[in-house]
PDB file of C-alpha atoms in Angstrom:
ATOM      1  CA  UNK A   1       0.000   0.000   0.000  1.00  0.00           C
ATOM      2  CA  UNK A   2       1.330   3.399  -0.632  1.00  0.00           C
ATOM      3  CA  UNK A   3       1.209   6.044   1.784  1.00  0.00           C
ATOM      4  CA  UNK A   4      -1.886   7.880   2.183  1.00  0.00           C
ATOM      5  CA  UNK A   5      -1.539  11.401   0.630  1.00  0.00           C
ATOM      6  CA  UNK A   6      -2.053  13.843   3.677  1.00  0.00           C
ATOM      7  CA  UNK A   7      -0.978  11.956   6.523  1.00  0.00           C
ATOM      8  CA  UNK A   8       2.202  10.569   5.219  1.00  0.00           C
ATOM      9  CA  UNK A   9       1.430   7.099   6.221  1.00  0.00           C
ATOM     10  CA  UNK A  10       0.641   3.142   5.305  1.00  0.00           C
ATOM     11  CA  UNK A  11      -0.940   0.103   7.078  1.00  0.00           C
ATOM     12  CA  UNK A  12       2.762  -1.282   7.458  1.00  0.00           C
ATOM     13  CA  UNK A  13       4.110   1.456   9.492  1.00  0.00           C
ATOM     14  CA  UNK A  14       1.162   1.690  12.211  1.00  0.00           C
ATOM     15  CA  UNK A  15       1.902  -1.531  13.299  1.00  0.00           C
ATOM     16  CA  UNK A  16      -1.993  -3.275  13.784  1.00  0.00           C
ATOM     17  CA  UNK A  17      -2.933  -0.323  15.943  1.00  0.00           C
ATOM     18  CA  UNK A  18      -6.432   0.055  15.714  1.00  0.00           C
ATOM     19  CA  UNK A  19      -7.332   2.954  17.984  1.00  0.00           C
ATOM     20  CA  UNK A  20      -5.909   6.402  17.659  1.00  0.00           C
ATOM     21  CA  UNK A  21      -6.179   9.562  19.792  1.00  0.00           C
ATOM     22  CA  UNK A  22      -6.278  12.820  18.304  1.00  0.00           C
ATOM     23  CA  UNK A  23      -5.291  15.927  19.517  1.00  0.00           C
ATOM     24  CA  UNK A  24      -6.026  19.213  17.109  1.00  0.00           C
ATOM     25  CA  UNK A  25      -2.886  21.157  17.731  1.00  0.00           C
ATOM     26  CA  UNK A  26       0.343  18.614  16.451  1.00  0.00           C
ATOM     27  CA  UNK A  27       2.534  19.980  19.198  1.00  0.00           C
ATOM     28  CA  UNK A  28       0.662  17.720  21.791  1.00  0.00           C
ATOM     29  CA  UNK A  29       1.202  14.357  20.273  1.00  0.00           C
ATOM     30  CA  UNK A  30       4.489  13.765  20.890  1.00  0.00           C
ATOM     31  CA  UNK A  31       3.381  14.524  24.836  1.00  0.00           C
ATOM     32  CA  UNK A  32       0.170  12.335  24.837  1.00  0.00           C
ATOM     33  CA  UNK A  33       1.939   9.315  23.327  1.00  0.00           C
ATOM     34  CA  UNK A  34       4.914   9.771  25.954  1.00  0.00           C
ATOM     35  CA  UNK A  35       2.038   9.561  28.672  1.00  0.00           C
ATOM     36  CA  UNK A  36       0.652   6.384  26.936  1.00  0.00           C
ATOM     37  CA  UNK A  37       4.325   4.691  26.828  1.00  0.00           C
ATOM     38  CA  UNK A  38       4.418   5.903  31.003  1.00  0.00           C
ATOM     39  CA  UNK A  39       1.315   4.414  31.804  1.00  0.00           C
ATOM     40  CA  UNK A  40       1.396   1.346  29.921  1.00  0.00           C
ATOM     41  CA  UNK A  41       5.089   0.915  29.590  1.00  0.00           C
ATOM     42  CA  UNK A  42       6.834   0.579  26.125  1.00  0.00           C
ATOM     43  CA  UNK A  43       7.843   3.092  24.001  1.00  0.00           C
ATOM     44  CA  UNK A  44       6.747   5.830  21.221  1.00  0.00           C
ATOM     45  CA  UNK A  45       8.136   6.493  17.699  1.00  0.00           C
ATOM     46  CA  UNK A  46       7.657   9.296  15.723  1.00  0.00           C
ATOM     47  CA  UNK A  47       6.242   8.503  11.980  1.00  0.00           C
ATOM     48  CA  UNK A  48       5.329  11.082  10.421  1.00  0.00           C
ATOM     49  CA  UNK A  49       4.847  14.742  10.267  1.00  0.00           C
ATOM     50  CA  UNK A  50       2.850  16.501   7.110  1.00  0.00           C
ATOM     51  CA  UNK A  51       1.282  19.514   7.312  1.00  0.00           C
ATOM     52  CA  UNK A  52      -0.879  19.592  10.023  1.00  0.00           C
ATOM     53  CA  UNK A  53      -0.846  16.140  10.308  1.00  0.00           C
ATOM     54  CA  UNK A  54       1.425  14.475  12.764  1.00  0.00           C
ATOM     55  CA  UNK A  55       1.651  11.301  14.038  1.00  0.00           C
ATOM     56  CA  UNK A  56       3.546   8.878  16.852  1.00  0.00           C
ATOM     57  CA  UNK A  57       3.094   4.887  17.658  1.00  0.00           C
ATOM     58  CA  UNK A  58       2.761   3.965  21.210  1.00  0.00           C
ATOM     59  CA  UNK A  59       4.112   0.675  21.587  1.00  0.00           C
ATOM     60  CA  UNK A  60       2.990  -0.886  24.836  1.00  0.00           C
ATOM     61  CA  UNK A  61       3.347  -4.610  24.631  1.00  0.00           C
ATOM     62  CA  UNK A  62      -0.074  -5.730  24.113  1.00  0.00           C
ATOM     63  CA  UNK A  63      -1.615  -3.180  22.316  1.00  0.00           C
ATOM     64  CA  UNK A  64      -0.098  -0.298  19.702  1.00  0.00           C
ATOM     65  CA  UNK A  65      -2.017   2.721  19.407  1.00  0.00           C
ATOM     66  CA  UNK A  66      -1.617   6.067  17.336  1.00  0.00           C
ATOM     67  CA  UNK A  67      -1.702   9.613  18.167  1.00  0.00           C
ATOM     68  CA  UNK A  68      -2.246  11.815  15.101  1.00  0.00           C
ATOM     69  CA  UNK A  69      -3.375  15.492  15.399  1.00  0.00           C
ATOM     70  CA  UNK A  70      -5.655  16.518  12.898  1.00  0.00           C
ATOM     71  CA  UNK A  71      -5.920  20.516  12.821  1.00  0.00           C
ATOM     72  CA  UNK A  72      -8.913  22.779  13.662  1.00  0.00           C
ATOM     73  CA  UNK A  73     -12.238  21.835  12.347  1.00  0.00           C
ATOM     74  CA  UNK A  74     -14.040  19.620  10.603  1.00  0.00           C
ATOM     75  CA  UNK A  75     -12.504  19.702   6.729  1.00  0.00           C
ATOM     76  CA  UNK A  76      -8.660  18.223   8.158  1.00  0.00           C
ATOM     77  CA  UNK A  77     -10.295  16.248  10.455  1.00  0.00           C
ATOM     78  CA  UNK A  78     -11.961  14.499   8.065  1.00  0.00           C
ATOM     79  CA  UNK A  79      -9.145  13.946   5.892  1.00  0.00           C
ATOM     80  CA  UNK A  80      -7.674  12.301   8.974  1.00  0.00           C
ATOM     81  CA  UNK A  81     -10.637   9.950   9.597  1.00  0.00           C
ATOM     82  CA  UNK A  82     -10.664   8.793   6.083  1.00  0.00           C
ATOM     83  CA  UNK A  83      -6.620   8.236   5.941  1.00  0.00           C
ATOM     84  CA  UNK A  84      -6.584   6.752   8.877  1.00  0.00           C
ATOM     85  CA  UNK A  85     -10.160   4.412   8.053  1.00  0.00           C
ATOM     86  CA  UNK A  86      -7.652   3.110   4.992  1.00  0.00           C
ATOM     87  CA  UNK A  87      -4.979   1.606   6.952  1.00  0.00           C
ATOM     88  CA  UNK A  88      -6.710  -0.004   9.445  1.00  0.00           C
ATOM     89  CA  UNK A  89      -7.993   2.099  12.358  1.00  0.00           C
ATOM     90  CA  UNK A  90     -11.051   1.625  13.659  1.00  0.00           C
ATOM     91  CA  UNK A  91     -11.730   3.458  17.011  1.00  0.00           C
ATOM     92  CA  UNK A  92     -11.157   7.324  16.926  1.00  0.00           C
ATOM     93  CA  UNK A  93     -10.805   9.290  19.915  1.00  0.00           C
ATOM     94  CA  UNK A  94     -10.641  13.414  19.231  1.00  0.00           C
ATOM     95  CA  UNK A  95      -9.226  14.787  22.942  1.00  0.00           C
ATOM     96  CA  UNK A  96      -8.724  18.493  22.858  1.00  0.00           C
ATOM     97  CA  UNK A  97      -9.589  21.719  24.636  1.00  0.00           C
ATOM     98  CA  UNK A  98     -13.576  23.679  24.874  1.00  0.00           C
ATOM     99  CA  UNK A  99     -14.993  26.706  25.863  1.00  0.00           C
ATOM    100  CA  UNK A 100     -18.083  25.592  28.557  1.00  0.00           C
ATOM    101  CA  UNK A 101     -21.147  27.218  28.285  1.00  0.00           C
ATOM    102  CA  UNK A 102     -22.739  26.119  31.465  1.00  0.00           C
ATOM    103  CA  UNK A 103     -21.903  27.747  34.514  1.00  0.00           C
ATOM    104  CA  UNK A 104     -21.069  24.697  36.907  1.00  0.00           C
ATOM    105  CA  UNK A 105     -18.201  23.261  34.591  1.00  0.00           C
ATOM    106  CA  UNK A 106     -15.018  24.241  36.020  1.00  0.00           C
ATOM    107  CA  UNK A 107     -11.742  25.133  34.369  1.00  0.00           C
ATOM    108  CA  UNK A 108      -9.791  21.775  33.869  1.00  0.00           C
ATOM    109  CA  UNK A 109     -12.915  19.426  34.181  1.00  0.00           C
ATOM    110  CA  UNK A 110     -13.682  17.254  30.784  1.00  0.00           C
ATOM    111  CA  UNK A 111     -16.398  17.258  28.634  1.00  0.00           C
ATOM    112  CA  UNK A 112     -17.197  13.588  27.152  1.00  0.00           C
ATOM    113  CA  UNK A 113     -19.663  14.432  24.121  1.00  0.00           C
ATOM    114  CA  UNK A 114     -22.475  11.630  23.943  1.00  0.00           C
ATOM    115  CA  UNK A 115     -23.997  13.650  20.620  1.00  0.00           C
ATOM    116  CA  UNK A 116     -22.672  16.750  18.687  1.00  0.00           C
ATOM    117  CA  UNK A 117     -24.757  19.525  17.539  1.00  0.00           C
ATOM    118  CA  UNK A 118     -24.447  19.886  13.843  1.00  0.00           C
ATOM    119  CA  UNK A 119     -22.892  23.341  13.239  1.00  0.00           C
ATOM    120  CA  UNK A 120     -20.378  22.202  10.746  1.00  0.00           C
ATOM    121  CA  UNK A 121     -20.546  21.738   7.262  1.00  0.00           C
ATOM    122  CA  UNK A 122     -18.049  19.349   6.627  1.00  0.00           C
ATOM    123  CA  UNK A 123     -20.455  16.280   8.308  1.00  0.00           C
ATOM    124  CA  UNK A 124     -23.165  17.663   5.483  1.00  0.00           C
ATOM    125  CA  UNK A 125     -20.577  15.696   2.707  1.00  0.00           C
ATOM    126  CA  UNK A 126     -21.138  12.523   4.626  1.00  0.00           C
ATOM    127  CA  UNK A 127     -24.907  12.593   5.706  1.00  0.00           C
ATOM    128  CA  UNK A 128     -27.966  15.297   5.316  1.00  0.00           C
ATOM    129  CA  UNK A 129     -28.392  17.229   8.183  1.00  0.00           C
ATOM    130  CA  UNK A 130     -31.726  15.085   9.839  1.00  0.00           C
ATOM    131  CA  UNK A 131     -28.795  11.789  10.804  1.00  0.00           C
ATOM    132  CA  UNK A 132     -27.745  12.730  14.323  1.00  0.00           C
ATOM    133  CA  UNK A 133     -23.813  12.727  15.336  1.00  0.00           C
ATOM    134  CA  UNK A 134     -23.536  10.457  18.124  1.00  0.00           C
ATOM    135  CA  UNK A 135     -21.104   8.958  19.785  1.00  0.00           C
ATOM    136  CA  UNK A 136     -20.329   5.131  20.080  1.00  0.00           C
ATOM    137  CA  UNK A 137     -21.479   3.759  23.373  1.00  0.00           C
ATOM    138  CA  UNK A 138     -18.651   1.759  24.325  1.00  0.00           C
ATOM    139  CA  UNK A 139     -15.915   5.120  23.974  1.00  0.00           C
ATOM    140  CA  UNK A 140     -18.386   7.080  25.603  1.00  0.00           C
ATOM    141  CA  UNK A 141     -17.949   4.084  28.876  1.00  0.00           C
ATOM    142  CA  UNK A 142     -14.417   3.793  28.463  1.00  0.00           C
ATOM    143  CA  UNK A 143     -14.062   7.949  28.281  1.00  0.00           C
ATOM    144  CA  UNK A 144     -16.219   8.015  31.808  1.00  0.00           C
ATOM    145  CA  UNK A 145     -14.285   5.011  33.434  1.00  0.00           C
ATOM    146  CA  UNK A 146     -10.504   6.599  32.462  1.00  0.00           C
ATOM    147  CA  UNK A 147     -11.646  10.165  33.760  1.00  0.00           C
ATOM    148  CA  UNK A 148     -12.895   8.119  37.002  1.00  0.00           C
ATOM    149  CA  UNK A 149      -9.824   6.580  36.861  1.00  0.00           C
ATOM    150  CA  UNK A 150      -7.533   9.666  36.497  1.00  0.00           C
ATOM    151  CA  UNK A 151      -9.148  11.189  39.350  1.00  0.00           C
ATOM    152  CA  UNK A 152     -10.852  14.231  36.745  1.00  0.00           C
ATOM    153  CA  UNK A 153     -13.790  15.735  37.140  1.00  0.00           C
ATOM    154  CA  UNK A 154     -16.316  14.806  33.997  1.00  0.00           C
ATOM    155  CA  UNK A 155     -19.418  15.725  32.536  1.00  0.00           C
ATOM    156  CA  UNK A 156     -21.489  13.581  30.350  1.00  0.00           C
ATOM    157  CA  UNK A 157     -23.540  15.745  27.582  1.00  0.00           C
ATOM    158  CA  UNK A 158     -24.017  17.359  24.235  1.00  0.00           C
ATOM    159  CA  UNK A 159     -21.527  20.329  22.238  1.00  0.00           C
ATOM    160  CA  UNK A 160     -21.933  22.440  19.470  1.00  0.00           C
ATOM    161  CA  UNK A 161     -19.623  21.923  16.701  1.00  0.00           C
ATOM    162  CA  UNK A 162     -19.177  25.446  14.829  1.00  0.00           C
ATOM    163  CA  UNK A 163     -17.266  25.864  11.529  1.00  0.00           C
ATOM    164  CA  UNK A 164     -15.395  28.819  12.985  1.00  0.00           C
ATOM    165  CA  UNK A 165     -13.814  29.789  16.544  1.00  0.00           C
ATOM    166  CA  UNK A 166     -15.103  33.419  16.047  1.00  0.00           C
ATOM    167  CA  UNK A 167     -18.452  34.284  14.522  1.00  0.00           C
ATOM    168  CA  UNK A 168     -19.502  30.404  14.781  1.00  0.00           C
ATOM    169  CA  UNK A 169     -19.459  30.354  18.915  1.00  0.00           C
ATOM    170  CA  UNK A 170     -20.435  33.928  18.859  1.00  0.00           C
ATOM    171  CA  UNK A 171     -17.300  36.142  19.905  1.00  0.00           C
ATOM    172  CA  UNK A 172     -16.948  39.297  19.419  1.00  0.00           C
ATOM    173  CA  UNK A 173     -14.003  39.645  20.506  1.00  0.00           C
ATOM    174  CA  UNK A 174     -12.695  39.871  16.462  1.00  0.00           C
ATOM    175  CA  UNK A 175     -11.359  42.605  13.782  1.00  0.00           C
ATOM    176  CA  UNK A 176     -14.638  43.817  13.202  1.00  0.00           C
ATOM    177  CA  UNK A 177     -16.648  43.187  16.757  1.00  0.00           C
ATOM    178  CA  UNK A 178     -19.534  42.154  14.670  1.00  0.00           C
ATOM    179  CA  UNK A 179     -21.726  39.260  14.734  1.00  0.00           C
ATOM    180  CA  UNK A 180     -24.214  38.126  12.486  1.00  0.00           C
ATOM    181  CA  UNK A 181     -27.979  38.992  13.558  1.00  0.00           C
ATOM    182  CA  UNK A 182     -28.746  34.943  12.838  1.00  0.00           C
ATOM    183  CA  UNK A 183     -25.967  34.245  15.255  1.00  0.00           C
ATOM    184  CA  UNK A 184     -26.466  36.867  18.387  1.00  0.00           C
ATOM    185  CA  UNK A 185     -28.264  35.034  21.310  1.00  0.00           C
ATOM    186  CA  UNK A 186     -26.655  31.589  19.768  1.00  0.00           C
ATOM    187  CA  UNK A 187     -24.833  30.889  23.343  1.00  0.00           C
ATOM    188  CA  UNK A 188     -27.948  31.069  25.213  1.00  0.00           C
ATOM    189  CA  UNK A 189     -30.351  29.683  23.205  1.00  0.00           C
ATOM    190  CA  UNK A 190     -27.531  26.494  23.128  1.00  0.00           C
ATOM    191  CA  UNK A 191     -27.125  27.016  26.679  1.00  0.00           C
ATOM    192  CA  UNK A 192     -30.858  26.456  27.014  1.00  0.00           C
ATOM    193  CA  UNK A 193     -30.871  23.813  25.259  1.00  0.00           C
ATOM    194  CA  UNK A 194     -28.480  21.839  27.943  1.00  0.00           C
ATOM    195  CA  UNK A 195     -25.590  22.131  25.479  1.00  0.00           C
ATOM    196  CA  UNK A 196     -22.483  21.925  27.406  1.00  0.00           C
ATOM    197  CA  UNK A 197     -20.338  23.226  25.457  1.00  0.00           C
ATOM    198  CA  UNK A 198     -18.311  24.865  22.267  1.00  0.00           C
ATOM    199  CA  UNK A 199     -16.044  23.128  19.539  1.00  0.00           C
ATOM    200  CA  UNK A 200     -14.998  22.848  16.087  1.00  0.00           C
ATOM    201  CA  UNK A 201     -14.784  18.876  15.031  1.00  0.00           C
ATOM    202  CA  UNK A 202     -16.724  16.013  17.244  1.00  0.00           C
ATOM    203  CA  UNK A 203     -19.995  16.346  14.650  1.00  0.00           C
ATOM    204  CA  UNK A 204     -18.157  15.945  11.985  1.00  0.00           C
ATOM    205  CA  UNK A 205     -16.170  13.096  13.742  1.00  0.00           C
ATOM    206  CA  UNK A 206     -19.428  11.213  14.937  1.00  0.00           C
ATOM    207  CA  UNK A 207     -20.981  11.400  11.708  1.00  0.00           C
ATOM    208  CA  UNK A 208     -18.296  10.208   9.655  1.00  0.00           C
ATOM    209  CA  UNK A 209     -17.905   7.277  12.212  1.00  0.00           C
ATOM    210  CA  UNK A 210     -21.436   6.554  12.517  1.00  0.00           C
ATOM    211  CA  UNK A 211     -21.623   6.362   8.747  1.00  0.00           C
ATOM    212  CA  UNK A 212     -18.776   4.356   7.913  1.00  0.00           C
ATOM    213  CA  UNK A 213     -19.341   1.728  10.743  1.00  0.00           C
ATOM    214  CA  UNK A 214     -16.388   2.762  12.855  1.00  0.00           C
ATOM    215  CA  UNK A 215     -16.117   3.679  16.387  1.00  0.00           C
ATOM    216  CA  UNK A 216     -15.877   7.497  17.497  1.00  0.00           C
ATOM    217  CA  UNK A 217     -16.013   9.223  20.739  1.00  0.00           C
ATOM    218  CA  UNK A 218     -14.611  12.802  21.735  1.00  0.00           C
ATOM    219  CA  UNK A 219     -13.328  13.832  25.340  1.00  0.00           C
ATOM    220  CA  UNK A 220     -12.473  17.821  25.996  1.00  0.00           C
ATOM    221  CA  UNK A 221     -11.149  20.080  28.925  1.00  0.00           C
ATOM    222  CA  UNK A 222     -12.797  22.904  29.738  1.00  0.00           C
ATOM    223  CA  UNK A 223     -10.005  25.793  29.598  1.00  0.00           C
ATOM    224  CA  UNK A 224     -13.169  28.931  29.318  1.00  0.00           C
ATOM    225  CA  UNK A 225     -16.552  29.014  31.238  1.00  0.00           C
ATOM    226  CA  UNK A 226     -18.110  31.868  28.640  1.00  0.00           C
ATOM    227  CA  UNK A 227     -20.512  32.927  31.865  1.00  0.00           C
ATOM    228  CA  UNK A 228     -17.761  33.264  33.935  1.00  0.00           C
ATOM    229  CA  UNK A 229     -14.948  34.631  31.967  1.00  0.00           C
ATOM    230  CA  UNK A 230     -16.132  35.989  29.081  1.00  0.00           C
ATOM    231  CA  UNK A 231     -13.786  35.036  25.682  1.00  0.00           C
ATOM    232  CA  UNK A 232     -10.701  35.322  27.343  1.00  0.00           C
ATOM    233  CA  UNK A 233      -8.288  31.906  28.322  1.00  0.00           C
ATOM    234  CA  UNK A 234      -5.772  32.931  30.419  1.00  0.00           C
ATOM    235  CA  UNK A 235      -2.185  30.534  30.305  1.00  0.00           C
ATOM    236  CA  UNK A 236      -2.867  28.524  33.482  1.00  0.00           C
ATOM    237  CA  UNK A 237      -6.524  27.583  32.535  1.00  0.00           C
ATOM    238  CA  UNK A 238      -4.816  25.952  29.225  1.00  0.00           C
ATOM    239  CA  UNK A 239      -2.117  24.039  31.228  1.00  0.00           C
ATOM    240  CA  UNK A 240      -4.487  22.660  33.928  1.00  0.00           C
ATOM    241  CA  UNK A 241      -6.752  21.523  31.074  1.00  0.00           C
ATOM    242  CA  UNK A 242      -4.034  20.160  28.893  1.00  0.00           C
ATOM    243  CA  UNK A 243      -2.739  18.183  31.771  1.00  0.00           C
ATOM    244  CA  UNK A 244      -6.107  16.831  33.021  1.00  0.00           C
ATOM    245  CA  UNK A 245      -6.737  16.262  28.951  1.00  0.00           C
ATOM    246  CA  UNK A 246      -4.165  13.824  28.520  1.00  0.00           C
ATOM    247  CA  UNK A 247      -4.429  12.276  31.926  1.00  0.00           C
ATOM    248  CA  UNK A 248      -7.929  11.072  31.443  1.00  0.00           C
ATOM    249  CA  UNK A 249      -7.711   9.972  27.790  1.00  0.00           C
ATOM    250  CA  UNK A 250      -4.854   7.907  28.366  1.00  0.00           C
ATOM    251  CA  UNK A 251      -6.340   6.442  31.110  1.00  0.00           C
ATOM    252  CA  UNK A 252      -9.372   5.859  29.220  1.00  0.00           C
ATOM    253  CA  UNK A 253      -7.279   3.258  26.390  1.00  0.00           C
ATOM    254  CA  UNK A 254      -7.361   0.854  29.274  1.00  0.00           C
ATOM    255  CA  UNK A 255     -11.027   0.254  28.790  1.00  0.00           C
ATOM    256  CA  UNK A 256     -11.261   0.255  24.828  1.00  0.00           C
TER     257      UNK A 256
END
């Protein structure tokens, strides 16, 4: 098999690994996988690294898994899905960082999305918009028993997935300040609506999975409560949630 175009890799060179965590931002991969090789014991190898696309092997004995980061939003993270579907992976796991937009979530708890609010556009290309993005069952269970594991505080719910981190989630806080009228009020009315929180690729991640008869799931820390501190994220919030992050999805491979 030749390598797949954007990720840089074949079925040969992941080893039978079947599960794969993905981060958005590539500079965390490297530190999740390290975290997988502590916990499980073994050791991580770097494969590949195109555009945003970058990927190491946790070798652990047993089991091998991946960690490939897959950029903001839906459009790259879908090109990861597929690339990734084509040599062999099965179970996808997207573990980044949200914005909360219920007041009793806490900066550094986690978010484990059971269904994703349909905000994208890049899940339209798989499915019309009536098929709901849900979450398998079992990585939902597995998500909940790691984070109970870890010792991190969880919540159990449904997010908004925008197309953009701006307009999309309603900020303001932009070049122009403005938001569209069919956007303003968007927070609450979500808010309302029990949604727990804001971001950018679990609907397109369920739906894709859902569709193609693979295995999805999506864990986030909270690094923003909007009620509580507006737009801003302040350099501590990111490293408490970055730690918890990666303590609770690790943890969570043990039960998948």
């Amino acid at each position: 098999m030749e390598k797949m175009y954007h990720i840089d890799l074949d079925d040969a060179m992941i080893e039978g690994a079947q599960v794969v965590l993905m981060p958005g931002d590539p500079f965390r991969v490297e530190h999740i996988a390290k975290e997988i090789a502590s916990r499980f014991g073994g050791e991580t190898q770097k494969l590949a690294w195109h555009r945003e696309y970058c990927t190491y092997l946790a070798r652990t004995g047993d089991r091998n898994f991946l960690v490939t980061s897959t950029g903001i939003g839906g459009p790259s993270t879908a090109i990861a899905i597929e690339e990734l579907a084509k040599i062999g992976v099965r179970t996808f796991v997207r573990v980044g960082t949200t914005g909360a937009i219920q007041d009793h979530l806490e900066i550094g708890d986690v978010v484990i999305t059971t269904g994703a609010v349909r905000l994208d556009g890049a899940s339209k290309d798989y499915a019309p918009v009536e098929y709901p993005a849900v979450a398998d069952h079992n990585v939902v269970s597995a998500l909940i028993e790691g984070s109970r594991a870890a010792g991190i505080a969880y919540h159990v719910g449904i997010t908004a997935s925008s197309d953009t981190f701006y307009p999309g989630e309603e900020r303001s806080d932009t070049y122009s300040g403005y938001v569209l009228r069919r956007l303003k009020g968007s927070t609450d009315e979500w808010s309302s609506l029990n949604v727990l929180n804001f971001e950018m690729e679990a609907a397109t991640l369920f739906t894709m999975t859902s569709c193609l008869g693979l295995k999805g799931g999506c864990i986030t820390a909270v690094i923003n409560v909007r009620g509580i501190q507006g737009e801003s994220v302040t350099r501590d919030a990111l490293e408490i949630g970055e730690s918890n992050l990666i303590k609770a999805s690790v943890a969570a491979l043990e039960f998948l």
